Coordinates of C-alpha atoms in Angstrom, one line a residue:
Chain J
M1 CA 177.7 81.8 83.4
P2 CA 177.0 82.7 86.9
T3 CA 175.5 79.4 87.8
L4 CA 177.3 76.2 88.4
D5 CA 176.1 73.5 86.2
P6 CA 176.0 70.8 88.8
V7 CA 178.0 67.8 88.0
P8 CA 177.5 64.7 90.1
G9 CA 180.1 64.8 92.9
D10 CA 180.8 68.5 92.0
S11 CA 181.3 71.0 94.8
A12 CA 177.8 72.4 93.9
L13 CA 176.6 69.6 96.1
A14 CA 178.9 70.5 98.9
G15 CA 179.1 73.8 100.7
R16 CA 176.7 75.6 102.9
V17 CA 173.0 76.0 102.1
V18 CA 172.1 79.7 102.1
L19 CA 168.5 79.4 100.8
D20 CA 166.4 76.3 101.2
A21 CA 163.2 75.5 99.4
R22 CA 161.0 77.6 101.6
D23 CA 163.4 80.6 101.3
V24 CA 163.4 80.3 97.5
S25 CA 159.6 80.2 97.5
R26 CA 159.4 83.2 99.8
A27 CA 162.0 85.1 97.7
L28 CA 160.1 84.5 94.5
A29 CA 156.8 85.5 96.1
R30 CA 158.3 88.8 97.3
I31 CA 159.8 89.4 93.8
S32 CA 156.5 88.8 92.2
H33 CA 154.7 91.3 94.5
E34 CA 157.4 93.9 93.9
I35 CA 157.1 93.4 90.1
L36 CA 153.3 93.9 90.4
E37 CA 153.7 97.0 92.6
R38 CA 155.9 98.6 90.0
N39 CA 153.6 97.6 87.1
R40 CA 149.9 97.8 87.9
E41 CA 149.0 96.5 84.4
P42 CA 150.0 92.9 84.0
E43 CA 148.9 93.0 80.4
S44 CA 152.0 95.1 79.6
L45 CA 154.4 92.8 81.4
V46 CA 156.7 90.2 79.8
I47 CA 158.6 87.9 82.2
L48 CA 161.6 86.7 80.3
G49 CA 163.7 83.9 81.8
L50 CA 167.4 83.6 80.9
H51 CA 168.6 80.1 80.2
T52 CA 169.2 77.8 82.0
R53 CA 167.8 78.4 85.5
G54 CA 166.2 81.7 84.8
V55 CA 163.5 80.0 82.7
P56 CA 161.9 78.0 85.5
L57 CA 162.2 81.0 87.8
A58 CA 160.4 83.2 85.3
K59 CA 157.6 80.7 84.9
R60 CA 157.2 80.5 88.7
I61 CA 157.1 84.3 89.0
A62 CA 154.5 84.5 86.2
E63 CA 152.4 81.9 88.0
K64 CA 152.6 83.8 91.2
I65 CA 151.6 87.1 89.5
Q66 CA 148.7 85.3 87.8
A67 CA 147.5 83.9 91.1
V68 CA 147.3 87.4 92.5
E69 CA 145.9 89.1 89.5
G70 CA 143.7 86.3 88.1
K71 CA 145.0 87.1 84.6
P72 CA 147.7 85.2 82.7
V73 CA 151.0 87.0 82.4
A74 CA 153.2 86.8 79.2
V75 CA 156.3 84.7 79.8
G76 CA 159.2 83.8 77.5
E77 CA 162.7 82.5 77.4
L78 CA 165.8 84.1 76.2
D79 CA 169.1 82.5 75.3
V80 CA 172.2 84.8 75.1
T81 CA 174.8 82.3 74.0
M82 CA 175.4 84.1 70.6
Y83 CA 175.7 87.4 72.4
R84 CA 178.3 86.5 74.9
D85 CA 181.6 88.3 74.8
D86 CA 183.6 85.2 75.8
L87 CA 182.6 83.0 72.8
R88 CA 186.1 82.8 71.7
S89 CA 187.5 81.6 75.0
H90 CA 185.3 78.5 75.3
P91 CA 184.5 75.6 73.0
T92 CA 181.2 76.4 71.3
R93 CA 177.9 75.0 72.6
S94 CA 174.5 74.8 71.1
P95 CA 172.2 77.7 72.0
H96 CA 168.9 77.1 73.8
K97 CA 165.6 78.2 72.7
T98 CA 164.6 81.9 72.5
Q99 CA 160.9 82.1 72.7
L100 CA 158.9 85.3 73.0
P101 CA 155.2 85.5 73.9
A102 CA 152.9 86.0 70.9
G103 CA 152.5 89.7 71.6
G104 CA 156.3 90.3 71.3
I105 CA 158.1 92.7 73.5
D106 CA 157.6 96.0 71.7
G107 CA 156.3 98.7 74.1
K108 CA 156.2 96.2 77.0
T109 CA 157.8 96.1 80.4
V110 CA 160.3 93.3 80.1
V111 CA 161.5 91.7 83.4
L112 CA 164.6 89.7 82.8
V113 CA 164.9 86.8 85.3
D114 CA 168.1 85.0 86.1
D115 CA 169.3 82.9 89.0
V116 CA 172.6 84.6 90.0
L117 CA 173.8 88.0 89.2
F118 CA 177.6 88.0 89.3
S119 CA 179.8 89.8 86.7
G120 CA 176.8 91.3 84.8
R121 CA 178.1 90.0 81.5
T122 CA 175.2 87.7 81.0
I123 CA 172.8 90.6 81.5
R124 CA 174.8 92.8 79.1
A125 CA 174.4 90.0 76.5
A126 CA 170.7 89.8 77.3
L127 CA 170.3 93.5 76.7
D128 CA 172.0 93.2 73.3
A129 CA 169.8 90.2 72.4
L130 CA 166.7 92.1 73.5
S131 CA 167.5 95.0 71.1
D132 CA 167.6 92.6 68.2
L133 CA 164.2 91.2 69.2
G134 CA 162.2 94.4 69.6
R135 CA 162.0 97.6 71.6
P136 CA 160.6 97.2 75.1
A137 CA 159.4 100.3 76.9
T138 CA 161.3 99.3 80.0
V139 CA 163.6 96.6 81.0
R140 CA 164.0 95.4 84.6
L141 CA 166.1 92.7 86.1
A142 CA 165.1 90.2 88.8
V143 CA 167.5 87.7 90.2
L144 CA 167.3 85.1 92.9
V145 CA 170.8 85.8 94.2
D146 CA 173.0 88.8 93.9
R147 CA 176.5 87.8 94.8
G148 CA 178.3 91.0 93.9
H149 CA 181.6 91.3 92.0
R150 CA 180.2 93.2 89.0
D151 CA 182.4 93.8 86.0
L152 CA 179.9 96.2 84.4
P153 CA 177.6 99.0 85.7
I154 CA 174.5 96.7 86.0
R155 CA 172.2 96.3 89.0
A156 CA 169.1 94.3 89.7
D157 CA 165.7 95.8 90.4
H158 CA 164.4 92.8 92.3
V159 CA 166.7 90.6 94.4
G160 CA 165.8 87.5 96.2
K161 CA 168.9 87.5 98.4
N162 CA 172.0 89.6 98.5
L163 CA 174.8 87.2 99.2
P164 CA 178.1 88.7 99.9
S165 CA 180.7 86.3 98.6
A166 CA 184.4 86.1 97.8
R167 CA 185.3 85.9 94.2
T168 CA 186.8 82.5 94.7
E169 CA 183.6 81.1 96.2
R170 CA 181.1 79.3 94.0
V171 CA 177.4 79.9 94.3
G172 CA 175.3 77.0 93.1
V173 CA 171.5 77.3 92.4
R174 CA 169.5 74.1 92.1
L175 CA 165.9 74.1 91.1
V176 CA 163.3 71.4 91.2
E177 CA 162.7 71.7 87.4
T178 CA 166.3 71.2 86.5
D179 CA 168.0 69.5 89.5
G180 CA 165.2 68.0 91.5
V181 CA 165.6 70.2 94.5
D182 CA 165.2 74.0 95.4
E183 CA 168.3 75.3 97.2
V184 CA 171.2 77.8 96.9
R185 CA 174.6 76.8 98.2
I186 CA 177.8 78.6 98.6
A187 CA 181.1 76.7 98.5
D188 CA 184.8 77.3 98.6
S189 CA 185.6 76.6 95.0
V190 CA 189.3 76.0 95.3
T191 CA 189.2 72.3 95.6
A192 CA 192.3 70.1 95.5
D193 CA 191.7 69.6 91.8
D194 CA 191.5 73.3 91.0
K195 CA 194.6 74.0 93.0
G196 CA 196.4 71.3 91.0
A197 CA 195.1 72.8 87.7
S198 CA 195.9 76.3 88.5
A199 CA 199.3 75.7 90.0
Chain A
M1 CA 183.6 68.5 66.5
K2 CA 186.6 68.3 64.2
K3 CA 188.2 71.5 63.0
H4 CA 187.2 71.1 59.4
L5 CA 184.1 69.9 57.7
L6 CA 185.3 68.0 54.7
S7 CA 183.1 64.9 54.7
I8 CA 180.1 63.5 56.6
D9 CA 182.7 61.0 58.0
D10 CA 184.1 63.9 60.1
L11 CA 180.8 64.1 62.1
S12 CA 179.7 61.8 64.9
V13 CA 176.0 61.2 65.5
D14 CA 176.4 63.6 68.5
D15 CA 178.0 66.3 66.3
I16 CA 175.1 66.0 63.8
G17 CA 172.6 66.3 66.8
A18 CA 174.4 69.5 68.0
L19 CA 174.4 71.0 64.5
F20 CA 170.7 70.3 64.1
E21 CA 169.9 71.7 67.5
T22 CA 171.7 74.9 66.7
A23 CA 170.2 75.0 63.2
A24 CA 166.7 74.9 64.8
E25 CA 167.5 78.1 66.7
M26 CA 169.0 79.7 63.6
H27 CA 165.8 78.9 61.8
D28 CA 164.0 81.1 64.3
V29 CA 166.4 83.9 63.6
Q30 CA 165.3 83.8 59.9
R31 CA 161.8 84.8 61.1
R32 CA 162.9 87.8 63.1
A33 CA 162.8 91.4 62.0
V34 CA 166.5 91.8 62.8
K35 CA 168.2 88.7 61.2
K36 CA 171.5 89.2 62.8
L37 CA 173.5 87.5 65.6
P38 CA 176.8 88.9 66.8
A39 CA 178.5 85.5 67.2
L40 CA 181.1 85.9 64.4
R41 CA 181.6 89.6 64.7
G42 CA 185.1 90.5 63.6
R43 CA 185.7 87.2 61.8
T44 CA 186.2 86.9 58.1
V45 CA 185.1 84.1 55.9
I46 CA 186.1 83.6 52.3
N47 CA 183.9 81.7 49.9
L48 CA 186.3 80.4 47.4
F49 CA 184.4 78.9 44.5
F50 CA 186.4 77.3 41.7
E51 CA 183.1 76.0 40.2
D52 CA 180.0 78.0 39.6
S53 CA 177.3 77.8 42.2
T54 CA 174.8 80.5 43.0
R55 CA 172.7 78.9 45.6
T56 CA 175.3 77.3 47.7
R57 CA 177.5 80.4 47.6
S58 CA 174.7 82.8 48.5
S59 CA 173.5 80.4 51.2
F60 CA 176.9 80.5 52.8
E61 CA 177.1 84.2 52.3
I62 CA 173.8 84.9 54.0
A63 CA 174.7 82.5 56.8
G64 CA 178.0 84.2 57.4
K65 CA 176.4 87.7 57.3
W66 CA 173.6 86.8 59.6
L67 CA 176.2 85.7 62.1
S68 CA 177.9 89.1 61.6
A69 CA 181.0 87.7 59.9
D70 CA 182.6 89.6 57.1
V71 CA 182.1 87.5 54.0
I72 CA 184.1 87.7 50.8
N73 CA 183.3 85.8 47.7
I74 CA 186.0 84.9 45.3
S75 CA 185.1 83.1 42.1
A76 CA 187.9 81.4 40.3
K77 CA 186.7 82.7 37.0
G78 CA 188.6 85.9 36.3
S79 CA 190.8 85.4 39.3
S80 CA 194.4 84.4 39.2
A81 CA 193.4 80.7 39.2
S82 CA 192.3 81.2 35.6
K83 CA 195.7 82.7 34.9
G84 CA 197.4 79.5 35.8
E85 CA 198.2 79.9 39.5
S86 CA 198.3 76.6 41.4
L87 CA 195.6 75.7 43.9
R88 CA 198.1 75.9 46.7
D89 CA 199.3 79.3 45.8
T90 CA 195.7 80.6 45.4
V91 CA 194.7 79.3 48.7
L92 CA 197.8 80.4 50.6
T93 CA 197.4 83.9 49.1
V94 CA 193.8 84.4 50.1
T95 CA 194.4 83.0 53.6
A96 CA 197.5 85.2 54.0
M97 CA 195.0 88.1 54.1
G98 CA 194.2 87.1 57.6
I99 CA 190.9 85.2 57.2
D100 CA 189.3 83.0 59.9
G101 CA 187.5 80.4 57.7
L102 CA 187.5 79.1 54.2
V103 CA 184.4 77.8 52.4
M104 CA 185.6 76.0 49.3
R105 CA 184.1 74.5 46.2
H106 CA 186.2 72.7 43.6
S107 CA 185.5 70.5 40.7
A108 CA 188.3 68.0 41.7
S109 CA 187.3 65.3 44.2
G110 CA 189.5 65.6 47.3
A111 CA 190.5 69.3 46.7
A112 CA 189.1 70.4 50.1
H113 CA 191.0 67.6 51.9
Q114 CA 194.2 68.7 50.2
V115 CA 193.6 72.4 51.1
A116 CA 192.8 71.6 54.7
G117 CA 196.2 70.0 55.0
W118 CA 197.9 73.3 54.1
L119 CA 195.9 75.6 56.4
D120 CA 195.5 76.3 60.1
I121 CA 192.0 77.7 59.7
P122 CA 188.8 75.7 59.4
V123 CA 188.0 74.6 55.9
I124 CA 184.4 73.8 54.9
N125 CA 183.8 71.7 51.9
A126 CA 181.1 73.2 49.8
G127 CA 181.3 70.4 47.2
D128 CA 184.3 68.8 45.7
G129 CA 183.9 67.1 42.4
M130 CA 182.0 63.8 42.6
H131 CA 183.1 63.3 46.2
E132 CA 181.1 65.0 48.9
H133 CA 178.9 68.0 49.7
P134 CA 178.5 67.7 53.5
T135 CA 176.4 70.8 54.2
Q136 CA 173.9 69.7 51.5
A137 CA 173.6 66.3 53.2
L138 CA 173.2 68.0 56.6
L139 CA 170.4 70.2 55.3
D140 CA 168.7 67.3 53.5
A141 CA 168.7 65.2 56.7
Y142 CA 167.7 68.1 58.8
T143 CA 164.7 68.9 56.5
L144 CA 163.7 65.2 56.6
Q145 CA 164.0 65.1 60.3
R146 CA 161.8 68.1 60.7
K147 CA 159.2 66.5 58.5
L148 CA 159.4 62.9 59.6
G149 CA 160.6 63.1 63.2
S150 CA 163.4 60.6 63.9
L151 CA 164.9 59.0 60.8
E152 CA 165.5 55.7 62.5
G153 CA 164.0 52.9 60.4
R154 CA 162.5 55.4 57.9
K155 CA 162.7 54.2 54.2
I156 CA 164.3 56.8 52.0
A157 CA 164.8 56.5 48.2
I158 CA 167.5 58.4 46.4
V159 CA 166.9 58.4 42.7
G160 CA 169.0 59.6 39.8
D161 CA 172.5 60.1 38.5
L162 CA 174.4 58.5 41.3
T163 CA 177.7 58.3 39.5
H164 CA 178.2 62.0 39.3
S165 CA 176.5 62.9 42.5
R166 CA 178.3 64.2 45.6
V167 CA 174.9 64.9 47.0
F168 CA 174.2 61.2 46.9
R169 CA 177.6 60.3 48.4
S170 CA 177.2 62.6 51.4
G171 CA 173.5 62.0 51.6
V172 CA 173.7 58.2 51.9
K173 CA 176.4 58.5 54.6
I174 CA 174.4 60.8 56.8
L175 CA 171.0 59.1 56.3
T176 CA 172.4 55.6 57.2
K177 CA 174.3 57.2 60.1
L178 CA 171.0 58.5 61.5
G179 CA 169.4 55.0 61.1
A180 CA 167.4 55.5 57.9
D181 CA 166.8 52.6 55.6
V182 CA 168.2 53.9 52.3
T183 CA 167.6 52.5 48.8
V184 CA 169.4 54.1 45.9
V185 CA 168.0 53.8 42.4
A186 CA 169.6 54.6 39.1
P187 CA 169.9 53.2 35.6
P188 CA 172.8 50.7 35.3
T189 CA 174.8 53.3 33.4
L190 CA 174.6 55.8 36.2
M191 CA 175.3 53.3 39.1
P192 CA 178.8 54.0 40.4
S193 CA 181.2 51.1 39.9
G194 CA 181.9 49.2 43.1
I195 CA 178.7 50.2 44.7
A196 CA 177.9 46.6 45.5
S197 CA 180.6 46.3 48.1
W198 CA 180.1 49.8 49.4
S199 CA 176.3 49.3 49.9
K200 CA 177.0 46.1 51.7
D201 CA 179.5 47.7 54.1
A202 CA 177.4 50.9 54.7
G203 CA 174.1 49.0 54.8
F204 CA 172.0 50.5 52.1
A205 CA 170.2 48.8 49.2
T206 CA 170.5 49.4 45.4
S207 CA 167.8 49.0 42.7
Y208 CA 167.3 49.6 39.1
D209 CA 163.5 49.7 39.4
V210 CA 162.1 53.0 40.6
D211 CA 158.5 51.8 40.4
S212 CA 158.9 49.1 43.0
V213 CA 160.9 51.4 45.4
L214 CA 158.6 54.4 45.4
P215 CA 155.5 52.9 47.0
E216 CA 157.5 51.8 50.1
A217 CA 159.4 55.1 50.5
D218 CA 158.7 57.5 53.4
A219 CA 160.6 60.1 51.5
V220 CA 162.2 60.4 48.0
M221 CA 165.2 62.4 47.1
M222 CA 165.5 63.2 43.4
L223 CA 169.0 64.0 42.0
R224 CA 169.7 66.4 39.2
V225 CA 170.7 64.9 35.9
Q226 CA 174.0 66.7 35.4
K227 CA 173.8 67.6 31.8
E228 CA 177.1 69.3 32.0
R229 CA 178.8 66.1 32.9
M230 CA 176.9 64.0 30.4
S231 CA 179.6 63.8 27.7
G232 CA 179.1 60.1 27.0
G233 CA 176.1 57.9 26.3
Y234 CA 174.7 57.4 29.8
F235 CA 171.2 57.2 28.4
P236 CA 169.9 57.4 24.8
T237 CA 167.7 60.4 25.1
A238 CA 166.3 62.7 27.8
R239 CA 162.9 61.3 27.1
E240 CA 164.0 57.8 27.8
Y241 CA 165.5 58.9 31.1
T242 CA 162.3 60.5 32.1
V243 CA 160.2 57.5 31.2
G244 CA 162.6 55.2 33.1
Y245 CA 163.6 57.2 36.2
G246 CA 161.9 60.6 36.3
L247 CA 159.4 61.5 39.0
T248 CA 156.5 61.9 36.6
R249 CA 152.9 62.6 37.4
D250 CA 152.2 58.8 37.2
R251 CA 155.0 58.0 39.7
L252 CA 153.9 60.8 42.0
A253 CA 150.7 58.7 42.5
L254 CA 152.8 55.8 43.6
L255 CA 154.2 57.8 46.5
K256 CA 152.6 57.8 50.0
P257 CA 150.6 61.1 50.0
D258 CA 152.7 62.6 52.8
A259 CA 156.1 61.4 51.7
P260 CA 158.4 64.5 51.3
I261 CA 160.0 65.0 47.9
L262 CA 163.5 66.5 48.0
H263 CA 165.6 67.9 45.2
P264 CA 168.9 69.6 45.8
G265 CA 168.3 72.0 42.9
P266 CA 168.5 73.4 40.3
M267 CA 165.7 71.2 39.0
N268 CA 165.4 70.2 35.4
R269 CA 161.7 70.3 35.2
G270 CA 160.3 67.7 32.8
L271 CA 163.5 65.7 32.9
E272 CA 164.1 64.1 36.4
I273 CA 161.2 65.7 38.0
A274 CA 157.8 66.7 36.6
A275 CA 156.3 70.1 37.4
D276 CA 153.4 68.3 39.2
A277 CA 156.0 66.7 41.6
A278 CA 158.1 69.8 42.0
D279 CA 155.1 71.8 43.0
A280 CA 153.3 69.1 44.9
A281 CA 152.1 69.8 48.4
Q282 CA 154.7 67.3 49.8
S283 CA 157.6 68.9 47.9
V284 CA 160.1 70.3 50.4
V285 CA 162.4 71.9 47.8
L286 CA 162.0 75.4 49.3
D287 CA 162.2 74.1 52.9
Q288 CA 165.6 72.7 51.8
V289 CA 166.7 76.1 50.8
S290 CA 165.7 77.8 54.0
S291 CA 167.1 74.9 56.1
G292 CA 170.3 75.3 54.1
V293 CA 170.9 78.8 55.5
A294 CA 170.1 77.5 59.1
I295 CA 172.5 74.6 58.7
R296 CA 175.3 76.7 57.3
M297 CA 174.9 79.2 60.1
S298 CA 175.1 76.3 62.5
V299 CA 178.2 74.9 60.8
L300 CA 179.9 78.3 60.7
Y301 CA 179.0 78.9 64.3
H302 CA 180.4 75.6 65.6
L303 CA 183.6 75.8 63.6
L304 CA 184.4 79.5 63.9
A305 CA 183.0 80.9 67.0
G306 CA 185.2 79.1 69.5
P307 CA 188.9 79.8 70.2
N308 CA 191.4 79.9 67.3
E309 CA 194.1 77.3 67.4
G310 CA 196.7 78.6 69.7
E311 CA 194.4 81.1 71.4
A312 CA 194.3 80.8 75.2
K313 CA 191.4 78.8 76.4

């Protein structure tokens, strides 16, 4: 998972704010306009949020597109837990909901939405999941933050902010829907505890 | 969650919640065109059935296959077990083939516990004698929860041959654990000995009078009369059993109109359940079957998808 699941007192709360609420809103507005420019027909669009924080982002993007076009845009949610290639290295966890719009994704332009693009493994899993769910005409990727360090040949089509980071740093996205506030922080992850654990 | 699933006692309320949550997602997979998830790719599960069972075995088989596991069915009939090999040797032999999980049914109560002690891989009890059938209890509770919402304070009647029923033993454990108000009903000859102290400790009620229990029930679970275990005089005739304890057309009218009717199958129509009840609008017998696959996918996923013992975290 690229995102830090913020634990109270976790370093996600520390670190430097790189995007505040207004920056997040502007980034999403720009992404929404870019998506529309690439797809003049909102009827053929499906905005698909990846759990956890991609889902509220997808809903916001869909709302913004709808505000511009005056027509509703299909939005859904996708969970990739079962498709991850690291299932065996972590204790299992329950999958979230996968919910496609009524029209499905066959022949549609699907825009996957996630909060942070890091190794690219989540997106690889999402592409596998999509192929079990239907056959979209095109798949694009929109992320709020691209922090680099890809393990796989995957890139985003729409990026809110490119955030050069060191591998050891942690990027934490918090959203009003899930965490009560919109912001992106970057923090040095090697805390005293981590050092102790890795030593 | 514990490594094995041998009894409902192995599961906390949180574990049950996690299993139900995953099962709900698995239920959605059953409606897809491609009913396949890659979560158990490369893992091998053996269904080792020392006792006949078509529905439980095929339910586990479908569940494993939809999670992309390689599933092998071994029935003890015609295998080395029928040639006199000991349980321990049979189990150690099949697991030596490098499998990742064992689903086991055996006619001896406690067999799954015994086997789990010999093996490093997860063992799932698919029914052991008159003892437990935890995945059946999970699917029954899951089916009820989907129909009734929370089970807290709901009145549930379990009616039938309690003595021989592992479905009842696991069922009463999970339903009371989830807060349901359970009453079990059976003729005196089919009421397990010692149930008085058990029901007191576990907090469920017992009754011999089905007609007084049914009108209060929010759901009723009918148990199969296990003809194959009826060697002695548990009741004089089948007709007498039906009159006293069967869910007949008359008794169906006693039930609340929306109270779900459950039956673990296979049903003896006309014996413990009348056709009118089996086919009634509130019958959830087929929901139980589809929930069974979802629950077993959930169990296999939670027990087998994570790291093996000894594998680096």
